Coordinates of C-alpha atoms in Angstrom, one line a residue:
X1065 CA 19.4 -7.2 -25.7
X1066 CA 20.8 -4.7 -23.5
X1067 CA 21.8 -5.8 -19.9
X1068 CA 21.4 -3.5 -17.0
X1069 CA 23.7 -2.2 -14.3
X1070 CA 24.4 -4.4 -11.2
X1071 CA 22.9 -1.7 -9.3
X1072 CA 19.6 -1.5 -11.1
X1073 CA 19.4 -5.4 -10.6
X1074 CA 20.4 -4.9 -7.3
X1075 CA 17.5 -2.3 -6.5
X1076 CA 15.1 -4.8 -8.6
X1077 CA 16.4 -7.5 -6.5
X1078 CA 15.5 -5.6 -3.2
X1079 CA 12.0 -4.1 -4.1
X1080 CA 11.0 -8.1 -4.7
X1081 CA 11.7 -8.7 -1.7
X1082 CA 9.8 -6.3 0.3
X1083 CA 7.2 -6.7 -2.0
X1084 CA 7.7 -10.7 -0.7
X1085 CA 7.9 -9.9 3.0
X1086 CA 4.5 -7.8 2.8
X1087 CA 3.0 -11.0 0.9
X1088 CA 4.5 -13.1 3.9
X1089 CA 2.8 -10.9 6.1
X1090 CA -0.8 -10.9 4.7
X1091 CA -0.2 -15.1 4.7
X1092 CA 0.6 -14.7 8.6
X1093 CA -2.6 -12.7 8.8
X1094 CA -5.0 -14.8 6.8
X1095 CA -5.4 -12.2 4.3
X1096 CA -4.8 -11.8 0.6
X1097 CA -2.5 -9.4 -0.5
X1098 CA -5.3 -7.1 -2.1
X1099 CA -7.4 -7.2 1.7
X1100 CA -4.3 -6.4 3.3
X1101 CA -3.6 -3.1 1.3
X1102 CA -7.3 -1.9 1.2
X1103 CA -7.1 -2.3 4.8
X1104 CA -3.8 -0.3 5.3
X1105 CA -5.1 2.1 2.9
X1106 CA -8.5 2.6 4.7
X1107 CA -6.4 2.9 8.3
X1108 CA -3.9 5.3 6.7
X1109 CA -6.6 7.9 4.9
X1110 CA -9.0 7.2 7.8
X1111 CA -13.0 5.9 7.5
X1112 CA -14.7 7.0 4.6
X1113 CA -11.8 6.5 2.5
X1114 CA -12.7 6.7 -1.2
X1115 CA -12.9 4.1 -3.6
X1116 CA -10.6 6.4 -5.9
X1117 CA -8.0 7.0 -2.8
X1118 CA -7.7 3.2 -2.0
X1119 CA -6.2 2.4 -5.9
X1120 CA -4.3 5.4 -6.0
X1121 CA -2.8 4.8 -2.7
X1122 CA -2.1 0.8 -3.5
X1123 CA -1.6 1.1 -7.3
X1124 CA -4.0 -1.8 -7.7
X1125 CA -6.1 -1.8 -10.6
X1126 CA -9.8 -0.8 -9.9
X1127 CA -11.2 -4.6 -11.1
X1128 CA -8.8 -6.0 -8.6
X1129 CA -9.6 -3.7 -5.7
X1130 CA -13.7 -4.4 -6.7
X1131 CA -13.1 -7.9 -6.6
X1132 CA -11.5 -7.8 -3.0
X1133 CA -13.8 -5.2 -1.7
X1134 CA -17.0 -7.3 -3.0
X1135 CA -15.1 -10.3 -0.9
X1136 CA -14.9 -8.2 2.3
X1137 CA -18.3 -6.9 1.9
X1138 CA -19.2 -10.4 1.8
X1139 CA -17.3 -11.0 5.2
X1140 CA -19.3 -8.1 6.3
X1141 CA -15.6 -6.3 7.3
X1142 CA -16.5 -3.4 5.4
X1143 CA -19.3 -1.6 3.5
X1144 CA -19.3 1.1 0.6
X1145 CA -22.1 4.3 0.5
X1146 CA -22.5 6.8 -2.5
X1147 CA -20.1 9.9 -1.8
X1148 CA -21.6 11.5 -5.2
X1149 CA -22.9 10.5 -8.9
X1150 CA -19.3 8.9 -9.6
X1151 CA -17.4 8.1 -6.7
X1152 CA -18.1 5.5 -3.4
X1153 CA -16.6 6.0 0.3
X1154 CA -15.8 2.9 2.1
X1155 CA -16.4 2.5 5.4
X1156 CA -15.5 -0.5 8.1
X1157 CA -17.6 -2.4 9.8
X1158 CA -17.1 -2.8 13.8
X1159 CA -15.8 -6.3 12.4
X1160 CA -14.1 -4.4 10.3
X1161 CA -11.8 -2.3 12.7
X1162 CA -11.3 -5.0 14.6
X1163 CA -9.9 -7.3 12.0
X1164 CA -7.3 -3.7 10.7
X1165 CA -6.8 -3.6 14.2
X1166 CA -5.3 -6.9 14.5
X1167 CA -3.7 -6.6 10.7
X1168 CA -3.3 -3.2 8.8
X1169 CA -1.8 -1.7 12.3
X1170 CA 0.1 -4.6 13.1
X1171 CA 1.8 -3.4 10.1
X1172 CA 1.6 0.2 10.2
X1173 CA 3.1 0.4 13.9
X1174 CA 6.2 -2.4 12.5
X1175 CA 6.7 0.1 9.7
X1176 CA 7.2 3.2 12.3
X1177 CA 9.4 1.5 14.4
X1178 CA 11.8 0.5 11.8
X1179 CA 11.6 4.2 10.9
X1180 CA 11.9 5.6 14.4
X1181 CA 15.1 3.0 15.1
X1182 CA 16.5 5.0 12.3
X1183 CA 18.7 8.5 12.2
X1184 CA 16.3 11.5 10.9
X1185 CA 18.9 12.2 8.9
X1186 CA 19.1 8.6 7.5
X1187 CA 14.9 8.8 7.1
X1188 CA 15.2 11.8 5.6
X1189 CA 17.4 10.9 3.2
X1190 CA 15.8 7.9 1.7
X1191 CA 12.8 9.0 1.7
X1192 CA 14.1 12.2 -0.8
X1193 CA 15.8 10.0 -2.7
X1194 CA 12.8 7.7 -3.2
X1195 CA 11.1 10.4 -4.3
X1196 CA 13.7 11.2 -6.3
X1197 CA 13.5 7.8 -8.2
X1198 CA 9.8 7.8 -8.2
X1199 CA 9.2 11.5 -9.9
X1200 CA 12.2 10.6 -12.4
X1201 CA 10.9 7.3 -13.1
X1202 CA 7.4 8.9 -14.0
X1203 CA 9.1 11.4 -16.2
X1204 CA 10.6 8.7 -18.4
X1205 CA 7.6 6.7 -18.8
X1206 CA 5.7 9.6 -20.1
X1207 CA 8.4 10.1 -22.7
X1208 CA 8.0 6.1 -24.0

């Protein structure tokens, strides 16, 4: 079996862990992982975010994000109307807002400042070279 390079473990190594500090963060916020990104996703693409937008935006599988979304319609923290024959917009409750309010933006405004602490230039640059990765690692998944 093939090893990989240090740096590759390295870069593995350091997407667990951010991936582990978000989970940290929904645990400090009472929320599962899955309520924590619907939130963020709802607060980033605004109210009437829909149901589509929220998996493509967290990469969670659709069962997953029904299961959480029947949960916080449960907790009456958010509701879901028809957008058309297919697709569902979801929409939060005053409950709702206030509970993104005191979690999803929490996040969101600990994310800007680390990027506004930061150089444009040093912003700018991982972010093209995340894209980087990210459209070259799509290309060689399509070609398994």
């Amino acid at each position: 079996m093939k090893k990989i390079s240090k740096e590759m473990k390295r870069y593995n190594y350091l997407v667990g862990e951010i991936d582990a500090v978000y989970h940290e963060a929904s645990l400090k916020l009472g929320l599962s992982d899955s309520a924590l990104n619907i939130l963020y996703a709802i607060c980033d693409a605004g109210e009437g975010c829909l149901l589509q937008e929220i998996c493509f935006y967290t990469g969670i599988s659709k069962q997953t994000i029904n299961s959480a979304l029947r949960k916080l319609e449960e907790e009456e923290i958010l509701y879901l109307k028809p957008f058309n024959a297919k697709s569902k917009q979801v929409f939060l409750t005053d409950k709702g807002r206030k509970l993104a309010e005191k979690t999803a933006y929490r996040i969101m405004q600990a994310e800007d400042e680390i990027f506004a602490s930061w150089e444009k230039e040093d912003v700018d640059k991982y972010l093209e070279l995340t894209e980087k990765y990210q459209l070259c690692l799509r290309e060689k998944i399509e070609k398994l």
